[in-house]
mmCIF file of C-alpha atoms in Angstrom:
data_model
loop_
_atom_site.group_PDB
_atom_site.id
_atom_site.type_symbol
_atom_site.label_atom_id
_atom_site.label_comp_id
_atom_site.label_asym_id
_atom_site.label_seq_id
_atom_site.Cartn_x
_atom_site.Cartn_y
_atom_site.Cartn_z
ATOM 1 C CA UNK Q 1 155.582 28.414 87.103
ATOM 2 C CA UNK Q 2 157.381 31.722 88.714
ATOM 3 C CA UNK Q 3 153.238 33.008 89.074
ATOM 4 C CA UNK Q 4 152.036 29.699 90.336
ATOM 5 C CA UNK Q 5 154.882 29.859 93.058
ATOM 6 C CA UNK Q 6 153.845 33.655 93.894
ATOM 7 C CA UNK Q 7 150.277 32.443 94.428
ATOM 8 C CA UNK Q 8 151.070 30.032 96.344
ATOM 9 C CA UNK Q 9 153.544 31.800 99.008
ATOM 10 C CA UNK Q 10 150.414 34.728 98.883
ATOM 11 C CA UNK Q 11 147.830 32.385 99.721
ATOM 12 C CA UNK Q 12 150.541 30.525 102.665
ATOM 13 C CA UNK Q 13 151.066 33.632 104.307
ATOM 14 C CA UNK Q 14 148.231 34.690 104.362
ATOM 15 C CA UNK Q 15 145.479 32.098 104.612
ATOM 16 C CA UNK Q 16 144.765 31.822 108.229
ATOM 17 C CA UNK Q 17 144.180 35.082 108.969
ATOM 18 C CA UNK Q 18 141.515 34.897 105.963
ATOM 19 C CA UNK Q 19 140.145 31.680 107.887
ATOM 20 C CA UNK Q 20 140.010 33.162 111.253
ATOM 21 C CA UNK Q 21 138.143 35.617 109.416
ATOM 22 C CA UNK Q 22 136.004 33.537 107.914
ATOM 23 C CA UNK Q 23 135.051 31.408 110.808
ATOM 24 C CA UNK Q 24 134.259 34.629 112.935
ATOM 25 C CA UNK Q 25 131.713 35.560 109.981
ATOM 26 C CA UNK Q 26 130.419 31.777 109.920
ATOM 27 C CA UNK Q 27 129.491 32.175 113.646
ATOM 28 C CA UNK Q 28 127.655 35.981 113.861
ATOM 29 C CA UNK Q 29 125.826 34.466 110.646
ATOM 30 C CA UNK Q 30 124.717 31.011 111.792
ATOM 31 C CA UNK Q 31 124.046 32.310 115.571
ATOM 32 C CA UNK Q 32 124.020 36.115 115.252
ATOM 33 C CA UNK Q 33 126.703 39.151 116.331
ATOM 34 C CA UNK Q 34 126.063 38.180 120.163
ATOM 35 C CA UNK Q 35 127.651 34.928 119.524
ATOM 36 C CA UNK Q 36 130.797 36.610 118.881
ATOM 37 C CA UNK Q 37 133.641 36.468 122.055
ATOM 38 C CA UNK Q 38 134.968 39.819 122.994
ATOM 39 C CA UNK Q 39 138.513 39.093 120.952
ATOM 40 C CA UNK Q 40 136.305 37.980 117.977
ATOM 41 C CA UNK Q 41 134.872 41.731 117.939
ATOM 42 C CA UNK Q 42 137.994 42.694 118.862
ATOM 43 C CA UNK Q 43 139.956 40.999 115.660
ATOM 44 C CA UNK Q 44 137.088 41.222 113.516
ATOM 45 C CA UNK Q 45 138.028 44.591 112.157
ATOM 46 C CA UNK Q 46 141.840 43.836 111.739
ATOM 47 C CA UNK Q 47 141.136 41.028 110.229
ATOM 48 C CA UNK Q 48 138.807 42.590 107.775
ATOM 49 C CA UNK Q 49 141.555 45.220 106.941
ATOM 50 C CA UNK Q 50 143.868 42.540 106.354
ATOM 51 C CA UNK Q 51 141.971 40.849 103.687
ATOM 52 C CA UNK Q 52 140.773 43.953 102.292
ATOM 53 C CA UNK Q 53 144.765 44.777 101.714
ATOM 54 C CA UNK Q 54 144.878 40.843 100.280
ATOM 55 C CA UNK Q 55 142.419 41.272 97.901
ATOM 56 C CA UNK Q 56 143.760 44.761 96.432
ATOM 57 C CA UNK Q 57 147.215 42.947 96.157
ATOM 58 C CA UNK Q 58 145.868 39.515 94.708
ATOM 59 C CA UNK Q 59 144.052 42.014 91.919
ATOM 60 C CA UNK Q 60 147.281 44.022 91.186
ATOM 61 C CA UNK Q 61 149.658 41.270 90.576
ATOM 62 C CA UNK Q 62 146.972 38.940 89.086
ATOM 63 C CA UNK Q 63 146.886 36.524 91.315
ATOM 64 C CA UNK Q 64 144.251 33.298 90.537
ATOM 65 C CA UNK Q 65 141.407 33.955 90.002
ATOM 66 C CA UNK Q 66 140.166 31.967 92.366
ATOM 67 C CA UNK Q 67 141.878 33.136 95.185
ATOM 68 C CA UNK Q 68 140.741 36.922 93.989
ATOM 69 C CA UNK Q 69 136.681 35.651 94.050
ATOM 70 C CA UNK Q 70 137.442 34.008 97.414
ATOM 71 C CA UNK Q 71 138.850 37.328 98.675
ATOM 72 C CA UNK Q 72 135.837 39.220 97.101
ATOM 73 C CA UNK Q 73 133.082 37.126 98.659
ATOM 74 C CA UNK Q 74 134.974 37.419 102.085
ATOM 75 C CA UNK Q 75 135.348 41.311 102.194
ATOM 76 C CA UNK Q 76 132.099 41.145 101.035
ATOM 77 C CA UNK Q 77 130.379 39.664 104.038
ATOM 78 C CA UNK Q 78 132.900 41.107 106.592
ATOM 79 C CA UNK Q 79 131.809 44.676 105.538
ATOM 80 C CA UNK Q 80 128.350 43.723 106.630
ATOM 81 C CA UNK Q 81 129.562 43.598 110.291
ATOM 82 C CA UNK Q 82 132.083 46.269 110.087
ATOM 83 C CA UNK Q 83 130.576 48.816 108.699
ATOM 84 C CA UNK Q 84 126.421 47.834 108.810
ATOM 85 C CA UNK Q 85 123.656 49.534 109.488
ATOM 86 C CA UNK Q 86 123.625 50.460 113.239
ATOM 87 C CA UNK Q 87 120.863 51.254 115.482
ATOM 88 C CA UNK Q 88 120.294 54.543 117.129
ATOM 89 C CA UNK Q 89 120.030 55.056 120.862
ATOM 90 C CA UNK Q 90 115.908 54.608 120.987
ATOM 91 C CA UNK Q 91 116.219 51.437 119.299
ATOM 92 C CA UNK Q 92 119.039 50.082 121.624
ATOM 93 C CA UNK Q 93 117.284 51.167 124.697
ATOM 94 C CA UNK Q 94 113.788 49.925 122.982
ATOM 95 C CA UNK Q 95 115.753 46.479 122.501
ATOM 96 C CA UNK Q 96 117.175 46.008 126.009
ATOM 97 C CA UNK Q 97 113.987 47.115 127.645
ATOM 98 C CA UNK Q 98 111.665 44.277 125.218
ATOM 99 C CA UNK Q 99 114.143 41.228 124.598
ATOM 100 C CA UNK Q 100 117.737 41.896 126.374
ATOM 101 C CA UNK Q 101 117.209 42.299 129.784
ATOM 102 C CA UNK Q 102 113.624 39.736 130.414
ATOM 103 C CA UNK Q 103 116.014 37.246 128.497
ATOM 104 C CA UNK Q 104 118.682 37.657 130.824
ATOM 105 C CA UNK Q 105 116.592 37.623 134.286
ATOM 106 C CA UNK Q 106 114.868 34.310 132.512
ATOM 107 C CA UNK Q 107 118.402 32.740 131.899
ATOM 108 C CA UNK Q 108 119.362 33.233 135.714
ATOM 109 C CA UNK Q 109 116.456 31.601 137.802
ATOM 110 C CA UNK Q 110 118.447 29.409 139.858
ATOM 111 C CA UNK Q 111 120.708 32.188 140.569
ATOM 112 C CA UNK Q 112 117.557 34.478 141.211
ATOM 113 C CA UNK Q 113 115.972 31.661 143.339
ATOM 114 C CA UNK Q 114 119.511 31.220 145.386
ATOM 115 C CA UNK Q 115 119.705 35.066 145.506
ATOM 116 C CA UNK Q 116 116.078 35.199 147.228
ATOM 117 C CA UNK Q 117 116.941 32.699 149.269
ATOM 118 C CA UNK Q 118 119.812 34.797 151.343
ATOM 119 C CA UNK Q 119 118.192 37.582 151.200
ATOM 120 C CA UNK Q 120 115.069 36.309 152.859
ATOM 121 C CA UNK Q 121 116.067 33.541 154.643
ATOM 122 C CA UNK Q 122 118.026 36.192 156.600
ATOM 123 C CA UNK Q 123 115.036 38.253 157.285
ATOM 124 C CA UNK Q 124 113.336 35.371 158.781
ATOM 125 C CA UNK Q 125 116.224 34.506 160.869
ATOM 126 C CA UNK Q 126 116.522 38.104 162.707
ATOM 127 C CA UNK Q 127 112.948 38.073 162.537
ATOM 128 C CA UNK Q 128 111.611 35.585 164.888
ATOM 129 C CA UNK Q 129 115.223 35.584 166.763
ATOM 130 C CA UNK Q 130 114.112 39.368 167.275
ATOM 131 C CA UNK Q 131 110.463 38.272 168.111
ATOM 132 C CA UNK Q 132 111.988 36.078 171.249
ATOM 133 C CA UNK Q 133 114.494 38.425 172.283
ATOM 134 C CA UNK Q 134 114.571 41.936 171.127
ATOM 135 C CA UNK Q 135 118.099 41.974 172.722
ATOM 136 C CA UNK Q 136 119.158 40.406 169.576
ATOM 137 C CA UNK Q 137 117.993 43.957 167.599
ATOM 138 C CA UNK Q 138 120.325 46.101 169.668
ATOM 139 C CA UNK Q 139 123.564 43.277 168.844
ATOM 140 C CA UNK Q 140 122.571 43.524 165.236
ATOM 141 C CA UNK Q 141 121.764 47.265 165.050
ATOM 142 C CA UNK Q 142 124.362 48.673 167.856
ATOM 143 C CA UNK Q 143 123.046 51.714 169.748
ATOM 144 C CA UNK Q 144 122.032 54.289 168.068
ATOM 145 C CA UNK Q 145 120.621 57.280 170.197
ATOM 146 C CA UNK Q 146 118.909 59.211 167.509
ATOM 147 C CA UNK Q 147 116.949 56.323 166.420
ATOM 148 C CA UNK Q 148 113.379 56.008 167.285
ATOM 149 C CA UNK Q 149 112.917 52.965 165.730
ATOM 150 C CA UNK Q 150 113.746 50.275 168.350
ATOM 151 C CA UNK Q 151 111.801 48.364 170.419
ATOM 152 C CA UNK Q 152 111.726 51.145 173.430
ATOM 153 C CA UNK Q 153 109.735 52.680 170.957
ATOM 154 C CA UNK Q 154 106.055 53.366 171.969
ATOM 155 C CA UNK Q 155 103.515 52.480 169.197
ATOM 156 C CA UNK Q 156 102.703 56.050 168.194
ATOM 157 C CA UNK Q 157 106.171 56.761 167.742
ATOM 158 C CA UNK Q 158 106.668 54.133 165.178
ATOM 159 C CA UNK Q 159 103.154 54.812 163.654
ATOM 160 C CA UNK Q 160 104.403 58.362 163.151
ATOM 161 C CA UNK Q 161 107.196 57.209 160.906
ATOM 162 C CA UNK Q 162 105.133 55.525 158.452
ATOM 163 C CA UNK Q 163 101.804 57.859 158.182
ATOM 164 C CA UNK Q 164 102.391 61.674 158.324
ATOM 165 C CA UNK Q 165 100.977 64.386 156.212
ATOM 166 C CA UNK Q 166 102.542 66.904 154.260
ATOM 167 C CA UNK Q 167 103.723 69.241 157.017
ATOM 168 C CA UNK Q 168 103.760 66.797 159.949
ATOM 169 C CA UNK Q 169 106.438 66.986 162.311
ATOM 170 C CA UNK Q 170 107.490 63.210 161.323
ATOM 171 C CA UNK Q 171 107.603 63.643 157.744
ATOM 172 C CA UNK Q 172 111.039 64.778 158.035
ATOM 173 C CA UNK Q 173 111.990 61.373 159.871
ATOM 174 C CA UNK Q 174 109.668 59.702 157.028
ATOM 175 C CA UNK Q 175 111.612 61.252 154.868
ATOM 176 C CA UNK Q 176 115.295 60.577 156.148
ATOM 177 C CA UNK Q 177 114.193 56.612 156.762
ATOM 178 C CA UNK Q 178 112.997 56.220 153.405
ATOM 179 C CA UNK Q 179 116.349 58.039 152.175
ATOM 180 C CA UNK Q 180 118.462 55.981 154.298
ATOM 181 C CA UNK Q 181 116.650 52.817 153.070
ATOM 182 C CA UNK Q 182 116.954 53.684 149.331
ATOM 183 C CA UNK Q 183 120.594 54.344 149.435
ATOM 184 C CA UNK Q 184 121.505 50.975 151.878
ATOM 185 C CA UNK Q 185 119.362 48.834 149.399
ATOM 186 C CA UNK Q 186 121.054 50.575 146.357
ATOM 187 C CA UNK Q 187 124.900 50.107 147.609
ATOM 188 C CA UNK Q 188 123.967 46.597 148.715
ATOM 189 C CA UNK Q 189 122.437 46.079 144.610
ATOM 190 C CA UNK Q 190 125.652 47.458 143.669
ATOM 191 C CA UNK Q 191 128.038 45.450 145.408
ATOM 192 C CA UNK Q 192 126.202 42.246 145.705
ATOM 193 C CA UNK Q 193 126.512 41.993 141.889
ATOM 194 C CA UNK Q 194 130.194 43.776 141.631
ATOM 195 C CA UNK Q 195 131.664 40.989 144.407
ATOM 196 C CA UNK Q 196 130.527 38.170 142.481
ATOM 197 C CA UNK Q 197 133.634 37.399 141.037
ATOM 198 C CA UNK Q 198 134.810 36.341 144.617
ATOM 199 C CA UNK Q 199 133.156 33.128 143.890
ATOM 200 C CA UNK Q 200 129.638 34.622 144.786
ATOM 201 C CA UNK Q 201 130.647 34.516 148.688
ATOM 202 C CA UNK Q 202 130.487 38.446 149.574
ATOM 203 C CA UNK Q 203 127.486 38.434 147.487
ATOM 204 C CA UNK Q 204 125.641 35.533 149.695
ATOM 205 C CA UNK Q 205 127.066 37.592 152.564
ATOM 206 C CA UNK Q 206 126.168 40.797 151.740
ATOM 207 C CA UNK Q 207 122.236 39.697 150.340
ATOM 208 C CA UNK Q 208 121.974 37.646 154.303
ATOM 209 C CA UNK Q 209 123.136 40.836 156.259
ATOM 210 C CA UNK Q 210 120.578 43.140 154.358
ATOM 211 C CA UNK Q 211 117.815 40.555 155.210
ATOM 212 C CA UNK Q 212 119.217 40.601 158.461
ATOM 213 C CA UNK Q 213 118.798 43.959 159.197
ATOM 214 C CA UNK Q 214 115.433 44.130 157.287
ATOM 215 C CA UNK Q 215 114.045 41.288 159.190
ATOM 216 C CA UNK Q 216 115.070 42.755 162.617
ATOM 217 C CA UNK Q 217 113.249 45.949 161.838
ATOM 218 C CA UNK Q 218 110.365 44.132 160.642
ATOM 219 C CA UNK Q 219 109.795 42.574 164.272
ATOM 220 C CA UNK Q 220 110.004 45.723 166.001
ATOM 221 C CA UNK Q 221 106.909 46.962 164.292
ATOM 222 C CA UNK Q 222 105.157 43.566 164.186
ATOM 223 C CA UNK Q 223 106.286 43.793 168.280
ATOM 224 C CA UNK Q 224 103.917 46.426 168.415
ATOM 225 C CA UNK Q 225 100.770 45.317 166.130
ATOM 226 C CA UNK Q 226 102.363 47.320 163.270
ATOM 227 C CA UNK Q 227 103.655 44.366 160.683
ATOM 228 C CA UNK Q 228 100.202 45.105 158.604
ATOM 229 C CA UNK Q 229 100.885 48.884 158.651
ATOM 230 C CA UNK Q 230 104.921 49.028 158.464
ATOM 231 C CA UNK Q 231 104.544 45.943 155.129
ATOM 232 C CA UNK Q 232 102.195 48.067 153.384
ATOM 233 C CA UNK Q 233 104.533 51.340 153.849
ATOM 234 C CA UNK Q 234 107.343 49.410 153.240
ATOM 235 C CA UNK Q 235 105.895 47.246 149.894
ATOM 236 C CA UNK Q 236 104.691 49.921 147.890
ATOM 237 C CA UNK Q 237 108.214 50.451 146.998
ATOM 238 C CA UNK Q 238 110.354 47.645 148.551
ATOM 239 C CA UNK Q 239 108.738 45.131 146.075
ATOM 240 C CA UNK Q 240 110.673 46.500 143.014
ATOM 241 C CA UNK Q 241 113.651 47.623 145.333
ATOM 242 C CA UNK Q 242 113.904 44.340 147.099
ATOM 243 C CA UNK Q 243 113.904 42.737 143.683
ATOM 244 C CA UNK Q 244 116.052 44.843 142.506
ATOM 245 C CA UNK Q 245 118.508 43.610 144.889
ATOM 246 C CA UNK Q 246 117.828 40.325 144.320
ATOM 247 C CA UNK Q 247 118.361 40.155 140.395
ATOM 248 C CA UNK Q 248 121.870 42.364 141.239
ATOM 249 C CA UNK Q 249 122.439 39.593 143.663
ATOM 250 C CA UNK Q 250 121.777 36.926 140.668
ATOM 251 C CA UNK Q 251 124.179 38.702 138.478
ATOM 252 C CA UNK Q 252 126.423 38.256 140.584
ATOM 253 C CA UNK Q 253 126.094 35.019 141.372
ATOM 254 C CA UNK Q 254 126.026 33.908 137.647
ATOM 255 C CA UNK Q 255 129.830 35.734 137.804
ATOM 256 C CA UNK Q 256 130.274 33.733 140.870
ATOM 257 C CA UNK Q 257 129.337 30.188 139.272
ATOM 258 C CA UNK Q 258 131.231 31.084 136.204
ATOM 259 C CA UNK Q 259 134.216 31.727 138.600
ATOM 260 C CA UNK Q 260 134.074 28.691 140.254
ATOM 261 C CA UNK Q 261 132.534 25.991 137.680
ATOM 262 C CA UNK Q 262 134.183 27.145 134.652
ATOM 263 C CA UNK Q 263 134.393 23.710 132.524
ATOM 264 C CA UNK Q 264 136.747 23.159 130.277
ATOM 265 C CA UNK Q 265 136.971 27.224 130.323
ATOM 266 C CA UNK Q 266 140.068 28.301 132.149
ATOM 267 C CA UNK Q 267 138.126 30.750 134.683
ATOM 268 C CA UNK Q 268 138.963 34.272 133.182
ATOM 269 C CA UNK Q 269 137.405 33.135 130.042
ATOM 270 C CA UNK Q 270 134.100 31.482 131.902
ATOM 271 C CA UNK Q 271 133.728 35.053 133.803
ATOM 272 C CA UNK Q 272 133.950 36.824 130.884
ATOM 273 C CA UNK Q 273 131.385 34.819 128.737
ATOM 274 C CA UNK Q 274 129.296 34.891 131.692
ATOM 275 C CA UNK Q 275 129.728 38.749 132.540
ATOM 276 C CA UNK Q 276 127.784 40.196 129.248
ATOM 277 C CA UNK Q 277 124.265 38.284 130.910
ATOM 278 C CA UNK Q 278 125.726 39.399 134.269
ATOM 279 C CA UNK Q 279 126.090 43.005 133.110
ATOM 280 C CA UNK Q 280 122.802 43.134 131.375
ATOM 281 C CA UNK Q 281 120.655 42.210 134.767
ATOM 282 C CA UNK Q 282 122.514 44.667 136.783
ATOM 283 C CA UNK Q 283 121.849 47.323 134.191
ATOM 284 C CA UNK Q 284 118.138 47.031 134.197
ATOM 285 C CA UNK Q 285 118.604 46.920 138.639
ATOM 286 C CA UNK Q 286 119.351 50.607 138.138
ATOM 287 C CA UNK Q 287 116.224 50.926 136.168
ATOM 288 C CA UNK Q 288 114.279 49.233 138.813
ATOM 289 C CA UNK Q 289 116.192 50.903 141.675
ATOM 290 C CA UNK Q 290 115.116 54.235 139.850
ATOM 291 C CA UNK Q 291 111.677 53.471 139.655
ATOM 292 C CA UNK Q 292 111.461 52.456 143.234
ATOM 293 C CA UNK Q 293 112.687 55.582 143.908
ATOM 294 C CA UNK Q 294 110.033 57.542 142.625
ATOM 295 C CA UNK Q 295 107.407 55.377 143.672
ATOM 296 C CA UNK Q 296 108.988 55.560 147.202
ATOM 297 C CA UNK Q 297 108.214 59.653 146.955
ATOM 298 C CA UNK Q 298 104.808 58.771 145.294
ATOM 299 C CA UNK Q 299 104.015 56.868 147.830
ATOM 300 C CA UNK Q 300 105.491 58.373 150.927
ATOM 301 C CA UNK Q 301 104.115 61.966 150.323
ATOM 302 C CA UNK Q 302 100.538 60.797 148.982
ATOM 303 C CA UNK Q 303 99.505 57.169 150.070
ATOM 304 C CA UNK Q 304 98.474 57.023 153.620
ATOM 305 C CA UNK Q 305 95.718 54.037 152.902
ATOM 306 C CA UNK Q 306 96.883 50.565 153.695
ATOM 307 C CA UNK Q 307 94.748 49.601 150.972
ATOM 308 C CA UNK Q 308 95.746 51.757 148.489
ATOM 309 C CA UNK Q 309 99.504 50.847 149.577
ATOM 310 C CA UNK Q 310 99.254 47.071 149.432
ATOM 311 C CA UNK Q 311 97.235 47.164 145.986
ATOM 312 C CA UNK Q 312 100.255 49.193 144.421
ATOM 313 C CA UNK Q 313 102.636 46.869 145.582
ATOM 314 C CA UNK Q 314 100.705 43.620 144.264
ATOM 315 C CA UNK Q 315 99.867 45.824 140.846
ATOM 316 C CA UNK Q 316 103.893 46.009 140.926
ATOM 317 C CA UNK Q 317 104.820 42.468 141.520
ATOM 318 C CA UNK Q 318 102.603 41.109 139.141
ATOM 319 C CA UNK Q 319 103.757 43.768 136.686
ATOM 320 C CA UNK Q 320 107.586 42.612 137.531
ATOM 321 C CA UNK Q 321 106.717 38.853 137.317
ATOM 322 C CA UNK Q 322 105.114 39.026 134.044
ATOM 323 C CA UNK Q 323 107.727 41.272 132.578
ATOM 324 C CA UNK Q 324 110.404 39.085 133.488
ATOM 325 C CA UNK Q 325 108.922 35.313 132.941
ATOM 326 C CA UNK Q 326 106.212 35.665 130.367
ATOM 327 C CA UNK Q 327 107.313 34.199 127.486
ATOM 328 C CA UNK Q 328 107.595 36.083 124.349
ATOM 329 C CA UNK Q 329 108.510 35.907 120.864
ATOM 330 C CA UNK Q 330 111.954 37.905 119.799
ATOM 331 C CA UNK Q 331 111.429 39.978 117.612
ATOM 332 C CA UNK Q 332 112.403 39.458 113.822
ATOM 333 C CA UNK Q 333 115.032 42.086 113.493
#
């Protein structure tokens, strides 16, 4: 009777933590470790040691034997999980670039759509207000003295900033524009997706201003006959940088809805299921801001042919759009 009563006070003590345990295991085996909410990985080791330390006291004190297999099978599975095989770096970076990031991008097309929507919606806007007055460029873009391109700008002078050769007097300005534009379009990536928490409204904001000011340059150079010219210039990088921007702006967005829609969630708990998706589509914008980078160089120092320009730039989009929204088996590990 006295053993009974001990096995019964272990098991009472005891027994949620072992189901807590067991229902965390349930869920990363029926839907996989990604399943798992951050204070399941979190406990999931504690809880492990805990019935670890159960099982070496239910086998010292002989404790039933039923309780002792149940402890066994547990510790069993939980060491899968807690100690497992991991994957080096290659194959984490090798899995984010095949399945984790596409699958992400694909699970935020409304947000990508709504994203694309600010963003070029507001380039439209300064664009043809810019095309009827050009009065509007100087109230978006403020004076700026050192700046040659605005619409008192002849045609040469603007032609110069988007075909020089290596050596040219402009390639210097080539050069600083295509900095500045890297580095604007980077910061607004970056903080379009790190606002989103703010219900997505600096986001919207922030993806409108940049089209804004994109838009008004754009008519400056159509102004003067130059839209074919300054696109193709402008494309052979801007179509993965503009993207770029427009997935960060997604991710945040996805925060953003998360934030304000949460369910039954309370709201910290809807951002932070929705953040690891979030995360994942900003990380691969560095990747694509990166790239643009280098085919902004590529392009700037080499490329003078409008058609060599605007065939890169489809080659890229295409590339991008397949990438992202080709469907694709997962891959069986």
């Amino acid at each position: 009777m006295s053993d009974m009563l001990k096995s019964y006070r272990f098991r009472e003590e005891r027994e949620s933590d072992w189901r807590k345990l067991d229902l965390i295991l349930t869920r990363a085996e029926n839907s996989g470790v990604k399943a798992l909410s951050d204070e399941d990985m979190m406990a999931l080791p504690h809880l492990y040691r805990q019935a670890v330390s159960s099982l070496s006291v239910a086998r010292s004190i002989s404790l039933d034997q039923n309780v002792i297999t149940y402890l066994e099978g547990l510790c069993t599975r939980a060491y899968f999980y807690v100690y497992g095989a991991r994957t080096s770096m290659g194959e984490r970076i090798a899995q984010f670039i095949r399945t984790d990031w596409p699958e992400a991008v694909r699970g935020a097309v409304l947000s990508t759509i709504l994203a694309a929507l600010f963003l070029f919606g507001g380039a439209a806007l300064a664009f043809f207000l810019c095309l009827q007055d050009m009065d509007w460029y100087w109230t978006i873009h403020g004076q700026n003295f050192g700046e040659i391109r605005t619409p008192d700008a002849t045609v040469e002078q603007l032609r110069s900033t988007i075909y020089t050769e290596p050596g040219d007097i402009g390639q210097d300005r080539l050069t600083a524009f295509a900095s500045f534009l890297f580095n604007n379009n980077a910061q607004i990536a970056l903080f379009a997706f790190a606002l989103g928490f703010a219900f997505g409204i600096p986001t919207a904001w922030l993806l409108a201003w940049n089209g804004i000011n994109l838009g008004s340059m754009y008519a400056v150079f159509w102004a003067k006959g130059l839209g074919y010219e300054f696109t193709g210039w402008l494309m052979i990088h801007g179509v993965t940088e503009l993207f770029a921007i427009v997935l960060a702006g997604a991710g945040g967005f996805v925060i953003g809805g998360a934030v304000a829609f949460p369910g039954r969630k309370s709201r910290l708990a809807s951002a932070r299921d929705s953040g690891q998706k979030a995360a994942t589509i900003a990380m691969g914008c560095v990747i694509m801001l990166i790239i643009a980078a280098v085919l902004e160089g590529f392009g700037r120092q080499l490329i003078n042919s409008d058609t060599a320009r605007y065939s890169i730039a489809g080659t890229t989009l295409v590339f991008w759009l397949l990438y992202f929204y080709l469907p694709r088996r997962r891959s069986g590990a």
